[in-house]
Amino acid sequence: MATKIFKHIQTSVVPLPIENIDTDQIIPARFLKATTREGFGNNLFRDWRFDENDNPKTDFVLNNPNYSGRILVAGKNFGCGSSREHAAWAIDDYGFDAVVSSFFADIFKGNALNNGLLPVQVSDDFLKKLFDAVFADANAQVEINLVDQFIKIVATGEQESFEINPYKKACLINGYDDIDYILSKKHEIEEFETQR
Amino acid sequence: MGKTLFDKIWDAHVVSSNEGFPDVLYIDTHFIHEVTSPQAFDGLRKRGLPVFRPQQTVATADHNVPTWDQHLPIKEELSRYQVDMLTKNTKKFGIELYGLGHPYQGIVHVIGPELGITRPGGTYVCGDSHTSTHGAFGAIAFGIGTSQVEQVLATQCLLQARPKRMKIEVNGTLQNGVGAKDIILYIIAQISAAGGTGYAVEYAGDTIRSLSMEGRMTICNMSIEMGARCGLIAPDDTTINYVKGREFAPKGEDWDKAEAYWRTLYSDEDAQFDEVLSFKAEDIEPMITYGTNPGMGIGVTQHVPATEDFEVKEQGSYKKALDYMGLHDDEQLLGKPIDYVFIGSCTNSRIEDLRQVAAFVKGKQKADNVTVWVVPGSKQVEQQAKAEGLDKIFEAAGFPLREPGCSACLGMNEDKIPAGKYCVSTSNRNFEGRQGPNSRTFLASPLTAAAAAITGRVTDIREMLSESVV
């Protein structure tokens, strides 16, 4: 089945300079009771975004009208903790196409890639440059080019290349999904079972 | 060159390996639960696919279930719906379900091992990060996302890149009152909540070898809390004796064959690890966490760090964590009054955990200011505890033994810690809101939790052990 295609974006970014953001913050467990993939964006960062009476917390970046864009930029070890794919669904459903951090937890990274949400791992230095750029100018544009594997701060031209597994890259660019690929190996799987 | 334990198991499960692609890894048993499976079954329906190997798929309901009055319908509508959905999906796709009311029901990472489904040398996945627990048997076991749950349902395989290998050795003699939970909290505090990311971690050394299977499961369970893909411990007599005779363990000739193979599962002397770390058991105190990730742990007598101890770029995150916890720089947790004690979760809800707690609280009374929840990991643990009279000991101490489920480990069922309250918890995560919105979690061992239940304060278990035999 086709999934979301990602090749290239240029957009302003939303900064979230907090480290070790776990998937319980991205989508708290009490919102995991849905049985479809849709609608999780409403509860993205629920307890950082809204108070106990469901009023928006004005000091949280998603409630700050100055910041918007399709790239979320966050501190190191983003997506640690629970394996809930709902975290990737929530970020995607909210309207982000990519998350940039200096380090990703690996289950989150895999989940993001399986949903056409691109995790871009940059150096600590480049992450700091990104935060500096967006705090100096909330509209600072950032370009992510998956085909050529680089991320660029448009105004200054500063850029860094990023790594991605070539297979996952091909999946994102073409909208392939893992199950299509693995189903093509079905007779090898059956052969493996009989030879054990 | 020799192979690591991890590589021996991985290599035995590679269906196909192609340059530039992740390996196609065969999965022996796929565990599923109600939270992370509905969208995967939906995906199968959309593709018009059956479950490829339903007999290698095992289901239970654990996250949403109440731990009191389980014979009544689940009160919360969405929880009930999600559990019902699992019942429908497993029925339609021909999968065995150990649901509510079934004698095998329980937390997925407790029932797999106790039923003899988890065995040395196997590969196990589940849409749940604490699947790393099963690695205690010398198996490859890890958590996956829902898209991958669908992949395994459809093919019994997973596309997966081989992680790097790390060995963590712990040698020496543990202090009295210090156990497996303290070891793993200590390791995570040393290497951080991201220190194991990208690695399969093999735990070794004589301290690890001396642990029971329950203790080994506690260690492997929390591998994910340092970011590791999985954790594993080479099988030995302890492992083999634990598996032998269990419901689904191999029998007769099959057993002999299996055991002979399991005896070959260890890292060769000359096997290469990408990273090797060593710790001394004597350095480990009873541990407690003070912050909002499992890496923020200290010995129970130590003080929490000061903000200035951290690099400038980390100070904001650190202050945020302390504010959330209602703590201040350099504070000592010892003696701090607490409100709740939770003994349970896939980390510490096995019979050995309950025995240890019962032995300690026997003849004592819980403090008036504390609510105590003791939640067995499975129906079988509950039955065993009752058969041994542990329920009577808990009852006399002022708290009843509850019914099995994930309970207060995560705020998904009725057992939630109220906002602002402190809970000494034997679970695995102290994230903001993990045990309920604005709840505050101190992770600790079952013994440290039991001591807090009795004193109503954060307590050094070592000081109380002279009063009782553990």
XYZ file of C-alpha atoms in Angstrom:
666
model
C 0.000 0.000 0.000
C 1.234 3.434 -0.802
C 2.317 5.660 2.070
C 3.015 9.367 2.275
C 5.756 10.541 -0.077
C 8.573 12.790 1.126
C 11.162 14.371 -1.152
C 11.798 17.974 -0.285
C 10.298 20.688 1.914
C 11.017 24.303 2.755
C 9.138 25.783 5.680
C 9.395 27.700 8.924
C 9.985 25.528 11.989
C 8.587 25.023 15.490
C 11.301 24.966 18.190
C 11.014 22.727 21.242
C 14.429 22.876 22.947
C 13.743 20.189 25.544
C 15.818 17.021 25.875
C 14.582 13.447 26.334
C 11.059 14.155 25.098
C 9.353 10.802 25.649
C 6.379 9.449 23.746
C 4.200 9.793 26.878
C 4.598 13.584 26.453
C 3.998 13.417 22.708
C 0.750 11.512 23.269
C -0.267 10.567 26.831
C -1.452 6.990 27.395
C -5.042 7.982 28.130
C -5.400 8.994 24.466
C -4.264 5.612 23.152
C -7.737 4.116 23.358
C -8.689 5.034 19.800
C -8.756 2.134 17.368
C -8.039 4.127 14.201
C -4.944 6.083 13.145
C -6.674 9.435 12.711
C -7.219 12.399 15.003
C -4.224 12.062 17.340
C -2.963 15.548 16.354
C -5.568 17.170 18.619
C -3.849 15.596 21.614
C -0.245 16.091 20.504
C 1.759 17.221 23.584
C -1.606 17.338 25.362
C -0.393 18.000 28.897
C 2.188 20.577 27.840
C -0.308 22.269 25.538
C -3.432 22.388 27.710
C -4.077 22.750 31.436
C -6.333 20.452 33.459
C -9.372 22.474 32.300
C -8.367 22.067 28.657
C -7.350 25.712 28.318
C -4.287 26.311 26.129
C -1.103 26.996 28.104
C 0.159 30.237 26.589
C 3.801 29.500 27.340
C 3.885 26.361 25.203
C 5.293 26.791 21.714
C 2.362 25.202 19.844
C 0.130 27.880 21.394
C 2.471 30.695 20.389
C 1.107 32.285 17.195
C 4.614 33.415 16.197
C 5.708 29.847 15.488
C 4.363 27.566 12.814
C 5.681 25.303 10.100
C 5.987 21.699 9.047
C 9.256 20.903 10.827
C 9.485 20.273 14.581
C 12.961 20.930 16.017
C 13.594 19.294 19.404
C 16.340 18.488 21.916
C 18.346 15.264 21.985
C 16.916 11.757 22.564
C 13.583 12.643 21.024
C 10.872 9.967 21.168
C 12.298 7.833 23.971
C 10.152 5.512 26.053
C 7.038 3.731 24.926
C 6.933 2.167 21.453
C 3.508 3.683 20.731
C 3.315 4.532 17.039
C 0.531 6.918 18.058
C 3.344 9.400 18.778
C 4.365 9.453 15.109
C 0.707 9.552 14.048
C 0.049 12.531 16.357
C 3.003 14.542 15.023
C 2.035 13.751 11.442
C -1.660 14.412 12.042
C -0.876 17.794 13.614
C 0.785 18.799 10.363
C 4.486 18.140 10.721
C 6.385 16.398 7.921
C 9.760 16.146 9.651
C 11.318 16.175 13.123
C 14.871 17.409 13.622
C 16.920 16.476 16.683
C 20.518 15.691 17.573
C 19.491 12.167 18.645
C 16.440 9.954 18.212
C 15.225 6.968 20.187
C 15.219 4.130 17.705
C 11.685 2.740 17.977
C 10.333 6.248 17.397
C 12.654 6.695 14.439
C 11.370 3.486 12.856
C 7.752 4.393 13.513
C 8.223 7.847 11.992
C 9.810 6.407 8.853
C 6.930 3.953 8.497
C 4.524 6.893 8.396
C 6.265 9.231 5.986
C 7.430 11.455 8.863
C 11.134 12.141 8.325
C 13.442 12.051 11.383
C 16.498 14.181 10.595
C 19.429 13.670 12.938
C 21.854 16.595 13.010
C 24.955 17.431 15.034
C 24.678 19.253 18.377
C 26.220 22.291 16.693
C 23.762 22.354 13.849
C 20.845 21.867 16.239
C 22.038 24.913 18.167
C 22.267 26.904 14.918
C 18.701 25.927 14.089
C 17.447 27.037 17.496
C 19.440 30.291 17.241
C 18.014 30.951 13.767
C 14.398 30.395 14.764
C 14.702 32.336 18.032
C 16.210 35.270 16.089
C 13.501 35.086 13.425
C 10.380 33.034 14.010
C 9.860 32.837 10.249
C 13.325 31.505 9.520
C 13.021 29.093 6.625
C 14.588 25.660 6.729
C 14.968 23.378 3.755
C 15.113 19.589 4.003
C 16.108 17.751 0.855
C 15.758 14.000 1.255
C 16.904 13.173 -2.266
C 20.280 14.827 -1.680
C 20.186 14.231 2.101
C 20.825 17.709 3.454
C 19.190 20.228 5.762
C 19.788 23.946 5.235
C 19.051 27.197 7.060
C 17.946 29.158 4.016
C 18.914 32.675 5.179
C 22.519 31.847 6.020
C 23.020 28.948 3.644
C 24.442 26.867 6.507
C 23.757 23.226 5.811
C 24.526 19.754 7.028
C 24.056 16.359 5.446
C 22.116 13.669 7.287
C 22.079 9.905 7.143
C 19.225 7.611 6.282
C 19.064 3.923 5.463
C 19.012 3.742 1.625
C 16.078 1.329 1.653
C 13.987 3.617 3.880
C 14.969 6.557 1.722
C 13.658 4.796 -1.365
C 10.441 3.943 0.509
C 9.844 7.581 1.450
C 10.646 8.991 -1.963
C 8.447 6.464 -3.749
C 5.746 5.898 -1.116
C 6.612 2.183 -0.760
C 5.840 0.363 2.419
C 7.670 -2.431 4.238
C 4.838 -4.922 3.925
C 4.880 -4.743 0.127
C 8.581 -5.553 0.191
C 8.389 -8.307 2.765
C 5.395 -9.948 1.051
C 7.580 -10.265 -2.040
C 9.771 -12.587 0.084
C 6.917 -14.890 1.008
C 8.244 -18.020 -0.611
C 11.630 -17.490 1.044
C 9.810 -17.211 4.369
C 7.979 -20.482 3.746
C 11.195 -22.156 2.682
C 12.904 -20.904 5.861
C 10.119 -22.427 7.943
C 10.426 -25.851 6.326
C 14.218 -25.930 6.644
C 14.381 -25.134 10.371
C 36.252 -15.095 15.088
C 33.643 -16.103 17.638
C 30.114 -14.832 17.741
C 28.171 -12.996 20.378
C 25.068 -14.595 21.855
C 23.023 -11.968 20.040
C 24.563 -12.777 16.659
C 24.068 -16.524 17.112
C 20.341 -16.005 17.617
C 20.004 -13.314 14.949
C 21.831 -15.375 12.321
C 19.584 -18.358 13.025
C 16.536 -16.226 12.192
C 17.615 -14.370 9.050
C 15.313 -15.350 6.193
C 16.973 -13.090 3.710
C 19.750 -10.553 3.788
C 20.326 -8.175 0.915
C 22.913 -5.415 0.578
C 21.328 -2.029 1.240
C 18.225 -3.545 2.806
C 17.449 -4.375 6.411
C 17.438 -8.135 7.135
C 14.193 -10.095 6.950
C 14.098 -11.558 10.465
C 11.858 -14.498 11.337
C 9.783 -14.049 14.503
C 9.070 -17.159 16.592
C 6.261 -15.698 18.661
C 4.370 -12.451 18.274
C 2.676 -11.186 21.436
C -0.161 -8.730 20.987
C -2.327 -6.666 23.346
C -5.333 -4.413 22.969
C -3.606 -1.029 22.664
C -1.230 -1.381 19.747
C -3.004 -3.990 17.636
C -6.383 -2.600 16.390
C -4.879 -0.413 13.651
C -2.703 -3.347 12.541
C -5.725 -5.622 12.121
C -7.417 -2.784 10.225
C -4.421 -2.668 7.920
C -4.732 -6.408 7.221
C -8.406 -5.971 6.387
C -7.593 -3.130 3.980
C -4.996 -5.285 2.252
C -7.236 -8.340 2.278
C -4.572 -10.385 4.096
C -4.987 -13.138 6.711
C -2.735 -13.518 9.748
C 0.106 -15.583 8.270
C 0.855 -17.714 11.364
C -1.979 -17.281 13.877
C -0.670 -20.202 15.956
C 2.538 -18.211 16.574
C 0.581 -15.208 17.816
C -0.484 -14.875 21.451
C -2.886 -12.214 22.719
C -3.817 -10.862 26.133
C -5.613 -7.811 27.522
C -3.534 -5.945 30.082
C -3.186 -2.170 29.657
C -6.843 -1.133 29.975
C -8.077 -3.675 32.463
C -9.245 -2.715 35.959
C -7.435 -4.460 38.817
C -10.494 -4.672 41.029
C -13.818 -6.411 40.299
C -12.538 -7.844 37.030
C -15.609 -10.047 36.799
C -17.717 -6.936 36.103
C -17.761 -5.204 32.705
C -15.002 -2.574 32.270
C -16.560 0.712 33.368
C -14.702 3.063 31.085
C -16.312 2.948 27.668
C -13.235 3.458 25.488
C -11.238 0.899 27.478
C -14.057 -1.600 27.190
C -14.310 -0.951 23.462
C -10.587 -1.478 22.929
C -10.625 -4.765 24.859
C -13.756 -5.889 22.957
C -12.022 -5.042 19.711
C -9.141 -7.369 20.637
C -11.641 -10.142 21.344
C -13.293 -9.631 17.954
C -10.038 -9.361 16.021
C -8.458 -12.421 17.606
C -11.602 -14.452 16.988
C -11.855 -13.368 13.375
C -8.181 -13.994 12.624
C -7.929 -17.246 14.599
C -5.583 -16.108 17.365
C -5.556 -17.516 20.898
C -6.639 -14.848 23.405
C -5.897 -14.994 27.110
C -8.441 -12.311 27.895
C -10.102 -11.185 31.106
C -11.369 -14.163 33.061
C -8.922 -16.600 31.405
C -6.634 -18.410 33.863
C -3.603 -17.359 31.760
C -4.504 -13.654 31.545
C -1.937 -11.146 32.695
C 0.668 -8.632 31.639
C 2.017 -9.811 28.308
C 5.632 -9.843 29.562
C 4.710 -11.882 32.599
C 2.585 -14.527 30.899
C 4.948 -15.331 27.990
C 7.710 -16.543 30.320
C 5.462 -18.210 32.893
C 3.676 -20.236 30.217
C 6.948 -21.443 28.706
C 6.271 -19.595 25.446
C 9.414 -17.514 25.902
C 12.460 -19.756 25.491
C 16.185 -19.446 24.951
C 17.288 -18.781 21.394
C 13.914 -17.472 20.224
C 12.814 -14.220 18.628
C 9.909 -12.357 20.204
C 8.258 -9.073 19.367
C 5.275 -7.155 20.667
C 3.851 -3.700 20.104
C 5.234 -2.768 23.480
C 8.662 -1.455 24.361
C 9.068 -3.676 27.418
C 9.226 -6.752 25.214
C 12.937 -6.563 26.028
C 11.934 -8.471 29.196
C 11.919 -11.795 27.323
C 15.630 -11.398 26.539
C 16.283 -12.650 30.091
C 15.967 -16.179 28.661
C 18.763 -15.628 26.148
C 16.407 -14.590 23.380
C 16.113 -11.633 21.033
C 13.039 -9.698 22.084
C 12.080 -6.121 21.362
C 9.228 -3.670 21.077
C 7.812 -2.593 17.743
C 5.341 -0.025 16.401
C 1.897 -0.804 15.068
C 2.966 -0.748 11.389
C 5.443 -3.459 12.345
C 2.760 -5.368 14.257
C 0.860 -5.445 10.969
C 4.021 -6.579 9.185
C 4.536 -9.487 11.581
C 0.861 -10.468 11.490
C 1.076 -10.509 7.690
C 4.393 -12.337 7.303
C 5.713 -13.606 10.687
C 8.800 -11.569 9.775
C 10.199 -8.148 10.443
C 12.455 -5.948 8.367
C 15.148 -5.013 10.822
C 18.700 -3.717 10.647
C 21.150 -5.517 12.920
C 21.969 -3.315 15.937
C 25.441 -2.891 17.425
C 26.410 -5.110 20.361
C 27.193 -3.942 23.888
C 28.225 -6.030 26.877
C 27.461 -4.786 30.366
C 29.170 -6.751 33.110
C 28.296 -6.572 36.768
C 30.589 -8.455 39.119
C 30.788 -8.760 42.870
C 28.440 -9.176 45.816
C 25.350 -7.064 46.271
C 24.709 -5.372 49.588
C 21.854 -6.752 51.645
C 18.604 -5.128 50.469
C 19.979 -4.380 46.988
C 18.516 -6.354 44.090
C 17.991 -6.588 40.351
C 15.914 -3.399 40.169
C 18.655 -1.444 41.885
C 21.236 -2.872 39.471
C 19.348 -1.733 36.386
C 18.419 1.676 37.828
C 22.094 2.115 38.692
C 23.255 1.174 35.205
C 20.762 3.539 33.563
C 21.759 6.357 35.939
C 25.399 5.744 34.936
C 24.896 5.670 31.163
C 21.730 7.833 30.806
C 18.330 7.253 29.238
C 19.961 7.288 25.803
C 23.180 5.421 26.647
C 22.128 2.157 25.045
C 20.443 3.495 21.913
C 21.373 1.537 18.815
C 22.642 -1.458 20.804
C 21.578 -4.939 21.742
C 22.859 -5.249 25.313
C 24.091 -8.513 26.773
C 24.232 -8.490 30.577
C 26.993 -10.647 31.994
C 29.208 -11.089 35.024
C 28.847 -13.123 38.192
C 26.328 -10.773 39.832
C 23.964 -11.151 36.878
C 24.537 -14.929 36.828
C 23.545 -15.130 40.482
C 20.114 -13.618 39.800
C 16.895 -15.625 39.550
C 14.889 -15.537 36.311
C 12.591 -12.960 37.891
C 15.571 -10.732 38.643
C 16.968 -11.207 35.144
C 13.595 -10.253 33.673
C 13.596 -7.051 35.750
C 17.021 -6.176 34.317
C 16.177 -6.936 30.685
C 12.767 -5.261 31.029
C 14.376 -1.874 31.586
C 16.903 -2.151 28.729
C 14.609 0.120 26.732
C 14.915 2.763 29.461
C 18.503 3.331 28.362
C 17.347 3.292 24.755
C 18.660 -0.197 23.948
C 16.991 -2.220 21.214
C 16.955 -5.230 23.466
C 18.695 -6.817 26.437
C 19.674 -10.443 26.853
C 21.363 -12.834 29.252
C 22.937 -16.136 28.227
C 20.838 -19.131 29.284
C 22.213 -21.388 32.031
C 20.864 -23.888 34.564
C 18.736 -21.175 36.174
C 17.063 -20.480 32.815
C 16.629 -24.090 31.835
C 15.205 -25.086 35.220
C 12.732 -22.225 35.004
C 11.449 -23.201 31.556
C 11.287 -26.947 32.196
C 7.797 -28.318 32.760
C 5.951 -25.114 31.927
C 2.697 -25.356 29.980
C 4.055 -24.762 26.467
C 7.687 -25.736 27.025
C 8.957 -28.562 24.816
C 8.484 -32.038 26.268
C 10.245 -35.416 25.968
C 12.622 -35.716 23.029
C 11.813 -32.194 21.896
C 13.000 -30.968 25.267
C 16.300 -32.853 25.032
C 16.956 -31.462 21.585
C 16.016 -27.955 22.643
C 18.135 -28.076 25.778
C 21.164 -29.280 23.838
C 20.800 -26.292 21.508
C 20.228 -23.834 24.340
C 23.496 -24.970 25.928
C 25.329 -23.613 22.864
C 23.905 -20.129 23.360
C 26.592 -17.908 24.879
C 28.989 -15.310 23.568
C 32.201 -16.992 22.452
C 35.395 -16.035 24.308
C 36.722 -14.124 21.320
C 33.416 -12.547 20.304
C 33.685 -8.845 19.558
C 31.392 -6.278 21.162
C 31.152 -2.707 19.907
C 31.175 -1.523 23.514
C 31.924 -3.143 26.879
C 31.038 -1.597 30.243
C 31.794 -2.961 33.712
C 30.261 -2.164 37.066
C 30.947 -3.339 40.611
C 28.010 -4.752 42.565
C 29.444 -3.327 45.794
C 29.013 0.236 44.459
C 25.259 -0.157 44.126
C 23.009 1.274 46.843
C 19.250 0.865 46.949
C 18.294 3.203 44.088
C 15.542 5.763 43.636
C 14.762 8.142 40.792
C 14.126 11.820 41.422
C 13.414 13.143 37.919
C 11.288 12.558 34.859
C 13.275 9.954 32.991
C 14.648 6.656 34.306
C 18.236 7.879 33.912
C 17.638 10.429 36.687
C 18.364 8.059 39.555
C 20.507 8.196 42.709
C 21.399 6.024 45.671
C 18.672 6.490 48.259
C 21.006 8.304 50.666
C 22.341 10.714 48.039
C 21.131 14.216 47.232
C 19.608 15.207 43.892
C 22.098 17.098 41.725
C 22.259 20.870 41.508
C 21.297 22.584 38.238
C 24.808 23.982 37.900
C 26.197 20.417 37.765
C 24.811 20.204 34.227
C 25.982 21.752 30.988
C 24.216 25.035 30.210
C 22.199 23.557 27.344
C 20.895 20.789 29.607
C 19.954 23.050 32.518
C 16.541 24.031 31.141
C 15.435 20.409 30.800
C 16.803 19.605 34.267
C 15.006 22.519 35.936
C 11.790 21.542 34.166
C 12.084 18.024 35.598
C 12.778 19.220 39.166
C 9.885 21.728 39.000
C 7.567 18.991 37.824
C 8.666 16.757 40.690
C 8.335 19.575 43.229
C 11.972 19.129 44.267
C 14.849 21.553 44.570
C 18.564 21.475 43.859
C 20.572 19.315 46.234
C 17.494 18.003 48.052
C 17.733 14.689 49.889
C 14.845 12.340 49.199
C 15.434 10.211 52.261
C 12.663 10.908 54.761
C 10.423 12.667 52.232
C 6.737 11.855 52.876
C 4.995 10.018 50.049
C 1.335 9.357 49.231
C 1.171 6.153 47.201
C 3.098 2.941 46.782
C 2.644 0.847 43.660
C 4.084 -2.655 43.579
C 3.460 -4.196 40.196
C 4.043 -3.732 36.411
C 5.954 -5.884 33.920
C 9.114 -4.904 35.806
C 8.219 -6.165 39.288
C 4.961 -8.102 39.603
C 6.210 -11.685 39.563
C 5.838 -14.170 42.373
C 9.360 -13.555 43.655
C 8.648 -9.820 43.920
C 5.479 -10.474 45.898
C 7.228 -13.013 48.144
C 9.988 -10.547 48.918
C 7.516 -7.793 49.752
C 5.375 -10.154 51.853
C 8.381 -11.395 53.824
C 9.271 -7.809 54.646
C 5.811 -6.456 55.514
C 4.729 -9.512 57.501
C 3.635 -8.346 60.923
C 3.982 -4.667 59.977
C 1.323 -2.072 59.205
C 1.275 0.381 56.336
C 1.588 4.062 57.272
C -1.731 5.949 57.549
C -0.756 8.549 54.952
C -0.073 6.000 52.212
C -2.317 4.175 49.764
C -0.713 0.896 48.704
C -1.531 -1.039 45.548
C -0.041 -4.502 45.106
C -0.904 -5.797 41.665
C 0.113 -9.292 40.527
C 1.436 -9.620 36.988
C -0.886 -12.415 35.998
C -3.738 -14.636 37.075
C -1.190 -17.363 37.752
C 0.896 -15.086 39.978
C -2.293 -14.095 41.809
C -3.263 -17.740 42.365
C 0.223 -18.666 43.518
C 0.331 -15.722 45.927
C -2.992 -16.825 47.400
C -1.856 -20.431 47.639
C 1.147 -19.247 49.655
C -1.008 -17.027 51.864
C 0.704 -13.832 50.706
C -2.679 -12.167 50.217
C -3.380 -12.616 53.935
C -0.059 -10.988 54.835
C -0.808 -7.983 52.607
C -4.339 -7.740 53.985
C -3.041 -7.740 57.557
C -0.555 -5.016 56.647
C -3.448 -2.865 55.452
C -3.613 -3.369 51.703
C -5.402 -5.993 49.631
C -3.843 -7.954 46.778
C -5.449 -6.652 43.582
C -6.116 -8.422 40.249
C -3.628 -8.616 37.360
C -2.959 -5.871 34.838
C -0.608 -3.012 33.948
C -2.377 -0.930 36.606
C -0.687 2.268 37.782
C 2.356 1.865 35.543
C 0.613 4.008 32.960
C -2.486 6.154 33.184
C -4.660 4.046 30.914
C -6.922 2.239 33.364
C -8.653 3.131 36.617
C -5.470 3.012 38.712
C -4.063 6.521 38.456
C -1.936 8.522 40.870
C -3.658 11.882 41.528
C -2.083 15.181 40.446
C 0.748 16.383 42.653
C 0.952 13.159 44.681
C 4.170 11.228 45.182
C 4.260 7.532 44.381
C 7.108 5.160 45.130
C 6.637 2.772 42.242
C 8.240 -0.491 41.177
C 7.328 0.235 37.551
C 9.718 1.349 34.845
C 8.932 4.951 33.872
C 8.844 8.210 35.786
C 7.906 10.367 32.792
C 5.692 13.392 33.382
C 2.100 12.230 33.713
C 3.028 8.591 33.283
C 1.006 7.408 36.293
C -1.751 9.985 35.732
C -1.758 13.690 34.818
C 0.724 15.589 37.039
C 1.527 12.518 39.137
C 5.048 12.341 40.584
C 6.905 9.036 40.417
C 9.902 7.763 42.365
C 11.016 4.516 40.740
C 12.486 1.970 43.138
C 12.795 -1.730 43.947
C 9.971 -3.762 45.515
C 11.815 -3.733 48.872
C 12.352 0.034 48.838
C 8.688 0.479 47.858
C 7.601 -1.855 50.668
C 9.716 0.087 53.177
C 8.075 3.335 52.021
C 4.659 1.723 52.435
C 5.432 0.972 56.071
C 7.135 4.243 57.033
C 5.179 6.576 54.734
C 8.482 8.118 53.684
C 11.354 7.495 51.319
C 13.365 5.016 53.345
C 16.716 3.252 53.207
C 15.660 -0.392 53.243
C 19.061 -1.402 54.641
C 18.229 0.283 57.934
C 15.064 -1.757 58.323
C 16.429 -5.124 57.330
C 18.010 -5.765 60.720
C 14.454 -5.759 62.078
C 13.229 -8.548 59.816
C 14.443 -11.508 57.881
C 14.369 -11.139 54.096
